[in-house]
């Protein structure tokens, strides 16, 4: 079966929902940020500070390349991973991309942005980043989820929609 790949802004709940989905479906969980931390041997903020954003993006592309050859996973991605079209194309080979479209106002208000180097310039900048990225998320995704009343409800809504698609569940 195809992997389920969660995309969306920083703090939109990708990792939390992916953990829940992987438990519910009994599928292996891969978190691209966690992969980079493990491979680089340092925190994401340190990768950005010491090696630069391009180096971080190159790690993401290398991981997408590996994941394109694997299926049956639940994958949580970093919020900017879909900015490279090649990453989207690789992930689509073996997965279905699901956009968690949580309100950026709510996300900024309720989620800690510690350790997220691209969310350190305040709310207006965060909202601007969301506005710039929204068309990329929408173009990449086969499904968009807007129910964030609770993690179980978000995951239930996702599973309900995925059941209607071929080759996912
Ligand atoms: C980023 C999002 C982060 C992480 C990095 C860059 C982005 O992941 O990949 O800080 O460009 O939006 P989360 O979406 O899990 O916060």
Coordinates of N, CA and C and ligand atoms in Angstrom, one line a residue:
X1 N 0.8 -1.2 0.0 CA 0.0 0.0 0.0 C 0.9 1.3 0.0
X2 N 0.3 2.3 -0.5 CA 1.1 3.6 -0.6 C 1.3 4.1 0.8
X3 N 2.4 4.8 1.0 CA 2.7 5.5 2.3 C 1.7 6.7 2.4
X4 N 1.5 7.1 3.6 CA 0.7 8.3 3.9 C 1.7 9.4 4.3
X5 N 1.7 10.5 3.6 CA 2.7 11.5 3.8 C 2.1 12.8 4.2
X6 N 2.3 13.2 5.5 CA 1.7 14.5 6.0 C 2.6 15.7 5.7
X7 N 1.9 16.7 5.1 CA 2.6 17.9 4.8 C 1.8 19.1 5.4
X8 N 2.5 20.2 5.5 CA 1.8 21.4 6.1 C 2.8 22.2 6.9
X9 N 2.3 23.4 7.4 CA 3.1 24.3 8.1 C 3.7 23.8 9.4
X10 N 4.8 24.4 9.8 CA 5.4 24.2 11.1 C 4.3 24.2 12.2
X11 N 4.3 23.2 13.0 CA 3.3 23.3 14.2 C 1.9 22.9 13.8
X12 N 1.7 22.4 12.6 CA 0.3 22.1 12.2 C -0.2 20.7 12.7
X13 N 0.7 20.0 13.4 CA 0.3 18.7 14.0 C 0.7 17.5 13.2
X14 N 1.7 17.7 12.2 CA 2.0 16.6 11.3 C 2.6 15.4 12.2
X15 N 3.6 15.7 13.0 CA 4.3 14.7 13.8 C 3.3 14.0 14.7
X16 N 2.5 14.7 15.4 CA 1.5 14.2 16.4 C 0.5 13.3 15.7
X17 N 0.0 13.8 14.6 CA -1.0 13.0 13.8 C -0.4 11.7 13.2
X18 N 0.9 11.9 12.7 CA 1.6 10.8 12.1 C 1.8 9.7 13.1
X19 N 2.2 10.1 14.4 CA 2.4 9.1 15.4 C 1.1 8.3 15.7
X20 N 0.0 9.0 15.8 CA -1.3 8.4 16.0 C -1.7 7.5 14.8
X21 N -1.5 8.0 13.6 CA -1.8 7.2 12.4 C -1.0 5.9 12.4
X22 N 0.3 6.0 12.7 CA 1.2 4.8 12.6 C 0.7 3.8 13.6
X23 N 0.3 4.3 14.8 CA -0.2 3.3 15.8 C -1.5 2.7 15.3
X24 N -2.4 3.5 14.9 CA -3.7 3.0 14.4 C -3.6 2.0 13.3
X25 N -2.7 2.2 12.3 CA -2.6 1.4 11.2 C -1.5 0.3 11.3
X26 N -0.7 0.4 12.4 CA 0.4 -0.5 12.6 C 1.5 -0.4 11.5
X27 N 1.7 0.9 11.0 CA 2.7 1.1 10.0 C 3.9 1.8 10.6
X28 N 5.0 1.6 10.0 CA 6.3 2.3 10.5 C 6.1 3.8 10.3
X29 N 6.7 4.5 11.2 CA 6.6 6.0 11.2 C 8.0 6.5 10.8
X30 N 8.1 7.4 9.8 CA 9.3 8.1 9.5 C 9.1 9.6 9.6
X31 N 9.9 10.3 10.3 CA 9.8 11.7 10.5 C 11.0 12.3 9.9
X32 N 10.9 13.1 8.8 CA 12.0 13.6 8.1 C 12.9 14.5 8.9
X33 N 12.3 15.3 9.8 CA 13.2 16.1 10.7 C 14.0 15.3 11.6
X34 N 13.4 14.2 12.2 CA 14.1 13.4 13.1 C 15.2 12.6 12.4
X35 N 15.0 12.3 11.1 CA 16.0 11.6 10.3 C 17.2 12.5 10.1
X36 N 16.9 13.8 9.9 CA 18.0 14.8 9.7 C 18.8 15.0 11.0
X37 N 18.1 15.1 12.1 CA 18.8 15.3 13.4 C 19.7 14.1 13.6
X38 N 19.2 12.9 13.3 CA 20.0 11.6 13.6 C 21.2 11.6 12.7
X39 N 21.0 12.0 11.4 CA 22.1 11.9 10.4 C 23.1 13.0 10.6
X40 N 22.6 14.2 10.9 CA 23.6 15.3 11.1 C 24.2 15.3 12.5
X41 N 23.6 14.6 13.4 CA 24.1 14.5 14.7 C 24.0 15.8 15.5
X42 N 23.0 16.6 15.1 CA 22.7 17.9 15.8 C 21.3 18.3 15.6
X43 N 20.9 19.3 16.4 CA 19.5 19.8 16.3 C 19.3 20.6 15.0
X44 N 18.1 20.7 14.6 CA 17.7 21.4 13.4 C 18.2 22.8 13.4
X45 N 18.0 23.5 14.5 CA 18.5 24.9 14.7 C 20.0 25.0 14.4
X46 N 20.8 24.0 14.8 CA 22.2 24.0 14.6 C 22.6 23.7 13.2
X47 N 21.8 22.8 12.5 CA 22.0 22.6 11.1 C 21.9 23.9 10.3
X48 N 20.8 24.6 10.6 CA 20.5 25.9 9.9 C 21.6 26.9 10.3
X49 N 22.0 27.0 11.5 CA 23.0 28.0 12.0 C 24.4 27.7 11.4
X50 N 24.8 26.4 11.5 CA 26.2 26.0 11.1 C 26.4 25.7 9.7
X51 N 25.3 25.0 9.1 CA 25.5 24.5 7.7 C 24.7 25.3 6.7
X52 N 23.6 26.0 7.2 CA 22.8 26.8 6.3 C 21.5 26.0 5.8
X53 N 20.5 26.8 5.4 CA 19.3 26.2 5.0 C 19.4 25.3 3.8
X54 N 20.3 25.6 2.8 CA 20.4 24.8 1.6 C 20.9 23.4 2.0
X55 N 21.9 23.3 3.0 CA 22.3 22.0 3.4 C 21.2 21.2 4.0
X56 N 20.4 21.9 4.8 CA 19.2 21.2 5.4 C 18.3 20.7 4.3
X57 N 18.0 21.6 3.3 CA 17.1 21.1 2.2 C 17.7 20.0 1.4
X58 N 19.1 19.9 1.3 CA 19.7 18.8 0.6 C 19.5 17.5 1.4
X59 N 19.6 17.6 2.7 CA 19.3 16.4 3.5 C 17.8 15.9 3.2
X60 N 16.9 16.9 3.2 CA 15.5 16.5 2.9 C 15.4 15.8 1.6
X61 N 16.0 16.3 0.5 CA 15.9 15.7 -0.8 C 16.5 14.3 -0.8
X62 N 17.6 14.1 -0.1 CA 18.3 12.8 0.0 C 17.3 11.8 0.7
X63 N 16.6 12.3 1.7 CA 15.6 11.4 2.4 C 14.4 11.1 1.5
X64 N 13.9 12.1 0.8 CA 12.8 11.8 -0.1 C 13.2 10.8 -1.2
X65 N 14.4 10.9 -1.6 CA 14.9 9.9 -2.6 C 14.8 8.5 -2.1
X66 N 15.3 8.3 -0.8 CA 15.2 7.0 -0.2 C 13.7 6.6 0.0
X67 N 12.9 7.5 0.5 CA 11.5 7.1 0.8 C 10.7 6.8 -0.5
X68 N 11.1 7.3 -1.6 CA 10.4 7.1 -2.8 C 10.5 5.6 -3.2
X69 N 11.4 4.9 -2.7 CA 11.5 3.4 -2.9 C 10.9 2.6 -1.9
X70 N 10.2 3.2 -0.9 CA 9.6 2.4 0.2 C 8.1 2.7 0.2
X71 N 7.3 1.7 0.6 CA 5.8 2.0 0.8 C 5.4 1.6 2.2
X72 N 4.1 1.7 2.4 CA 3.5 1.2 3.7 C 3.9 2.0 4.9
X73 N 4.4 3.2 4.7 CA 4.9 4.0 5.8 C 3.9 5.1 6.2
X74 N 4.0 5.7 7.4 CA 3.4 7.0 7.7 C 4.6 7.9 7.8
X75 N 4.6 9.0 7.0 CA 5.7 9.9 6.9 C 5.3 11.3 7.4
X76 N 6.0 11.9 8.4 CA 5.8 13.3 8.8 C 6.9 14.1 8.1
X77 N 6.6 15.2 7.4 CA 7.6 15.9 6.7 C 7.8 17.3 7.4
X78 N 9.0 17.9 7.2 CA 9.2 19.3 7.6 C 8.4 20.2 6.8
X79 N 8.0 21.3 7.4 CA 7.1 22.2 6.7 C 7.5 22.8 5.4
X80 N 8.8 22.8 5.1 CA 9.3 23.4 3.8 C 9.7 22.4 2.8
X81 N 9.5 21.2 3.1 CA 10.0 20.1 2.2 C 9.4 20.1 0.9
X82 N 8.1 20.5 0.8 CA 7.4 20.5 -0.5 C 7.8 21.7 -1.4
X83 N 8.7 22.5 -0.9 CA 9.1 23.7 -1.7 C 9.9 23.2 -2.9
X84 N 10.6 22.1 -2.8 CA 11.3 21.6 -3.9 C 10.4 20.6 -4.7
X85 N 10.1 20.9 -5.9 CA 9.2 20.1 -6.7 C 9.7 18.6 -6.8
X86 N 11.0 18.5 -6.9 CA 11.6 17.1 -7.0 C 11.2 16.3 -5.8
X87 N 11.2 16.9 -4.6 CA 10.8 16.2 -3.4 C 9.3 15.7 -3.5
X88 N 8.5 16.6 -4.0 CA 7.1 16.2 -4.2 C 6.9 15.0 -5.1
X89 N 7.7 15.1 -6.2 CA 7.6 14.1 -7.3 C 8.1 12.7 -6.7
X90 N 9.1 12.8 -5.9 CA 9.7 11.5 -5.4 C 8.7 10.9 -4.4
X91 N 8.1 11.7 -3.5 CA 7.2 11.2 -2.5 C 5.9 10.7 -3.1
X92 N 5.5 11.3 -4.2 CA 4.3 10.8 -4.9 C 4.4 9.4 -5.5
X93 N 5.7 9.1 -5.7 CA 5.9 7.7 -6.4 C 5.4 6.6 -5.5
X94 N 5.6 6.8 -4.2 CA 5.2 5.7 -3.3 C 4.2 6.1 -2.2
X95 N 3.7 7.3 -2.3 CA 2.8 7.8 -1.3 C 1.7 8.7 -1.7
X96 N 0.8 8.9 -0.8 CA -0.3 9.9 -1.0 C 0.0 11.1 -0.1
X97 N 0.0 12.3 -0.6 CA 0.3 13.5 0.2 C -0.9 14.1 0.8
X98 N -0.9 14.3 2.1 CA -2.1 14.9 2.8 C -1.7 16.2 3.5
X99 N -2.4 17.2 3.1 CA -2.1 18.6 3.6 C -2.9 18.9 4.9
X100 N -2.2 19.1 6.0 CA -2.9 19.5 7.3 C -3.0 21.0 7.3
X101 N -4.1 21.5 6.9 CA -4.3 22.9 6.8 C -4.9 23.5 8.0
X102 N -4.1 23.7 9.0 CA -4.5 24.3 10.3 C -4.3 25.8 10.3
X103 N -5.2 26.5 10.9 CA -5.2 28.0 10.9 C -3.8 28.4 11.4
X104 N -3.1 29.2 10.6 CA -1.8 29.7 11.0 C -1.8 30.6 12.2
X105 N -2.9 31.4 12.4 CA -3.1 32.2 13.6 C -3.1 31.4 14.8
X106 N -4.0 30.3 14.7 CA -4.1 29.4 15.9 C -2.8 28.7 16.2
X107 N -2.2 28.2 15.1 CA -0.9 27.5 15.3 C 0.1 28.4 16.0
X108 N 0.2 29.7 15.5 CA 1.2 30.6 16.1 C 0.9 30.9 17.6
X109 N -0.4 30.9 17.9 CA -0.8 31.3 19.2 C -0.6 30.1 20.2
X110 N -0.8 28.9 19.7 CA -0.9 27.7 20.7 C 0.3 26.8 20.6
X111 N 1.2 27.0 19.6 CA 2.3 26.0 19.5 C 3.6 26.6 19.7
X112 N 4.5 25.9 20.5 CA 5.8 26.5 20.7 C 6.7 26.5 19.4
X113 N 7.3 27.6 19.1 CA 8.1 27.7 17.9 C 9.6 27.5 18.3
X114 N 9.9 27.0 19.5 CA 11.3 26.8 19.9 C 11.9 25.8 19.0
X115 N 13.1 26.0 18.6 CA 13.8 25.0 17.7 C 13.4 25.0 16.3
X116 N 12.5 26.0 15.9 CA 12.1 26.2 14.5 C 12.7 27.5 14.0
X117 N 13.8 27.4 13.3 CA 14.5 28.6 12.9 C 13.8 29.5 12.0
X118 N 12.8 29.0 11.2 CA 12.1 29.8 10.3 C 10.8 30.4 10.9
X119 N 10.7 30.3 12.2 CA 9.5 30.8 12.8 C 9.9 31.8 14.0
X120 N 11.0 32.4 13.8 CA 11.6 33.2 14.9 C 11.4 34.7 14.6
X121 N 10.6 35.1 13.5 CA 10.5 36.5 13.2 C 9.1 37.1 13.5
X122 N 8.4 36.4 14.3 CA 7.1 37.0 14.7 C 5.9 36.5 13.9
X123 N 4.7 36.9 14.4 CA 3.5 36.3 13.8 C 3.3 36.8 12.4
X124 N 3.5 38.1 12.1 CA 3.2 38.6 10.7 C 4.1 37.8 9.7
X125 N 5.3 37.5 10.0 CA 6.2 36.8 9.1 C 5.7 35.3 9.0
X126 N 5.2 34.7 10.1 CA 4.7 33.4 10.0 C 3.5 33.3 9.1
X127 N 2.6 34.3 9.2 CA 1.4 34.3 8.4 C 1.8 34.5 6.9
X128 N 2.8 35.3 6.7 CA 3.3 35.5 5.3 C 3.9 34.2 4.7
X129 N 4.6 33.5 5.6 CA 5.2 32.2 5.1 C 4.0 31.3 4.7
X130 N 3.0 31.3 5.6 CA 1.8 30.4 5.3 C 1.2 30.8 3.9
X131 N 1.0 32.1 3.7 CA 0.4 32.6 2.5 C 1.2 32.2 1.3
X132 N 2.5 32.4 1.4 CA 3.4 32.0 0.2 C 3.4 30.5 -0.1
X133 N 3.3 29.7 1.0 CA 3.4 28.3 0.8 C 2.1 27.6 0.5
X134 N 1.0 28.3 0.8 CA -0.3 27.6 0.7 C -0.5 27.0 -0.8
X135 N -0.2 27.8 -1.8 CA -0.4 27.1 -3.2 C 0.5 25.9 -3.4
X136 N 1.7 25.9 -2.7 CA 2.6 24.8 -2.9 C 2.0 23.5 -2.2
X137 N 1.4 23.8 -0.9 CA 0.8 22.6 -0.2 C -0.4 22.1 -1.0
X138 N -1.2 23.0 -1.5 CA -2.4 22.6 -2.3 C -2.0 21.9 -3.5
X139 N -1.0 22.3 -4.2 CA -0.6 21.7 -5.5 C 0.0 20.3 -5.2
X140 N 0.6 20.2 -4.1 CA 1.3 18.9 -3.8 C 0.3 17.8 -3.3
X141 N -0.7 18.2 -2.6 CA -1.5 17.3 -1.8 C -2.7 16.7 -2.7
X142 N -3.0 15.4 -2.4 CA -4.2 14.8 -2.9 C -5.4 15.0 -2.0
X143 N -5.1 15.3 -0.8 CA -6.2 15.5 0.2 C -5.8 16.7 1.1
X144 N -6.9 17.4 1.6 CA -6.6 18.5 2.5 C -7.5 18.3 3.7
X145 N -6.9 18.4 4.9 CA -7.7 18.2 6.1 C -7.8 19.5 6.9
X146 N -9.0 19.9 7.3 CA -9.2 21.2 8.0 C -9.8 21.0 9.4
X147 N -10.0 19.8 9.8 CA -10.6 19.5 11.1 C -9.5 19.3 12.2
X148 N -9.4 20.3 13.1 CA -8.3 20.2 14.1 C -8.9 20.3 15.5
X149 N -10.1 19.8 15.6 CA -10.8 19.9 16.9 C -10.1 19.1 18.0
X150 N -9.5 17.9 17.5 CA -8.6 17.1 18.4 C -7.8 16.2 17.5
X151 N -6.8 15.6 18.1 CA -5.9 14.7 17.3 C -6.8 13.5 16.8
X152 N -7.5 12.8 17.7 CA -8.3 11.7 17.2 C -9.3 12.0 16.1
X153 N -9.9 13.2 16.2 CA -10.9 13.6 15.2 C -10.1 13.9 13.9
X154 N -9.0 14.5 13.9 CA -8.2 14.8 12.7 C -7.9 13.5 12.0
X155 N -7.4 12.6 12.8 CA -6.9 11.3 12.3 C -8.1 10.5 11.7
X156 N -9.3 10.5 12.4 CA -10.5 9.9 11.9 C -10.9 10.4 10.6
X157 N -10.9 11.8 10.5 CA -11.3 12.4 9.3 C -10.4 12.0 8.1
X158 N -9.1 12.0 8.5 CA -8.1 11.6 7.4 C -8.4 10.1 6.9
X159 N -8.6 9.2 7.9 CA -8.8 7.8 7.5 C -10.1 7.7 6.7
X160 N -11.1 8.5 7.1 CA -12.4 8.4 6.3 C -12.2 8.8 4.9
X161 N -11.4 9.9 4.7 CA -11.1 10.3 3.3 C -10.2 9.4 2.6
X162 N -9.2 8.8 3.3 CA -8.3 7.9 2.6 C -8.9 6.6 2.2
X163 N -10.0 6.2 2.9 CA -10.7 5.0 2.6 C -11.3 5.1 1.2
X164 N -11.7 6.3 0.8 CA -12.3 6.5 -0.5 C -11.3 6.5 -1.7
X165 N -10.0 6.4 -1.3 CA -9.0 6.4 -2.4 C -8.4 5.0 -2.6
X166 N -8.0 4.7 -3.8 CA -7.5 3.4 -4.2 C -6.1 3.2 -3.6
X167 N -5.8 2.0 -3.1 CA -4.4 1.6 -2.8 C -3.7 2.2 -1.6
X168 N -4.5 2.8 -0.7 CA -3.9 3.5 0.4 C -4.1 2.7 1.7
X169 N -5.3 2.2 2.0 CA -5.6 1.5 3.2 C -6.0 0.0 3.0
Ligands
LIG1 C1 10.7 24.0 8.4 C2 9.9 23.2 9.3 C3 10.4 22.4 10.3 C4 11.9 22.0 10.0 C5 12.7 23.2 9.7 C6 12.2 24.0 8.5 C7 10.0 24.8 7.4 O1 9.6 21.2 10.5 O2 11.9 21.1 8.9 O3 12.8 24.0 10.8 O4 10.7 25.3 6.5 O5 8.8 25.1 7.5 P1 8.2 21.3 11.2 O6 7.2 21.6 10.1 O7 8.0 19.9 11.8 O8 8.2 22.3 12.3

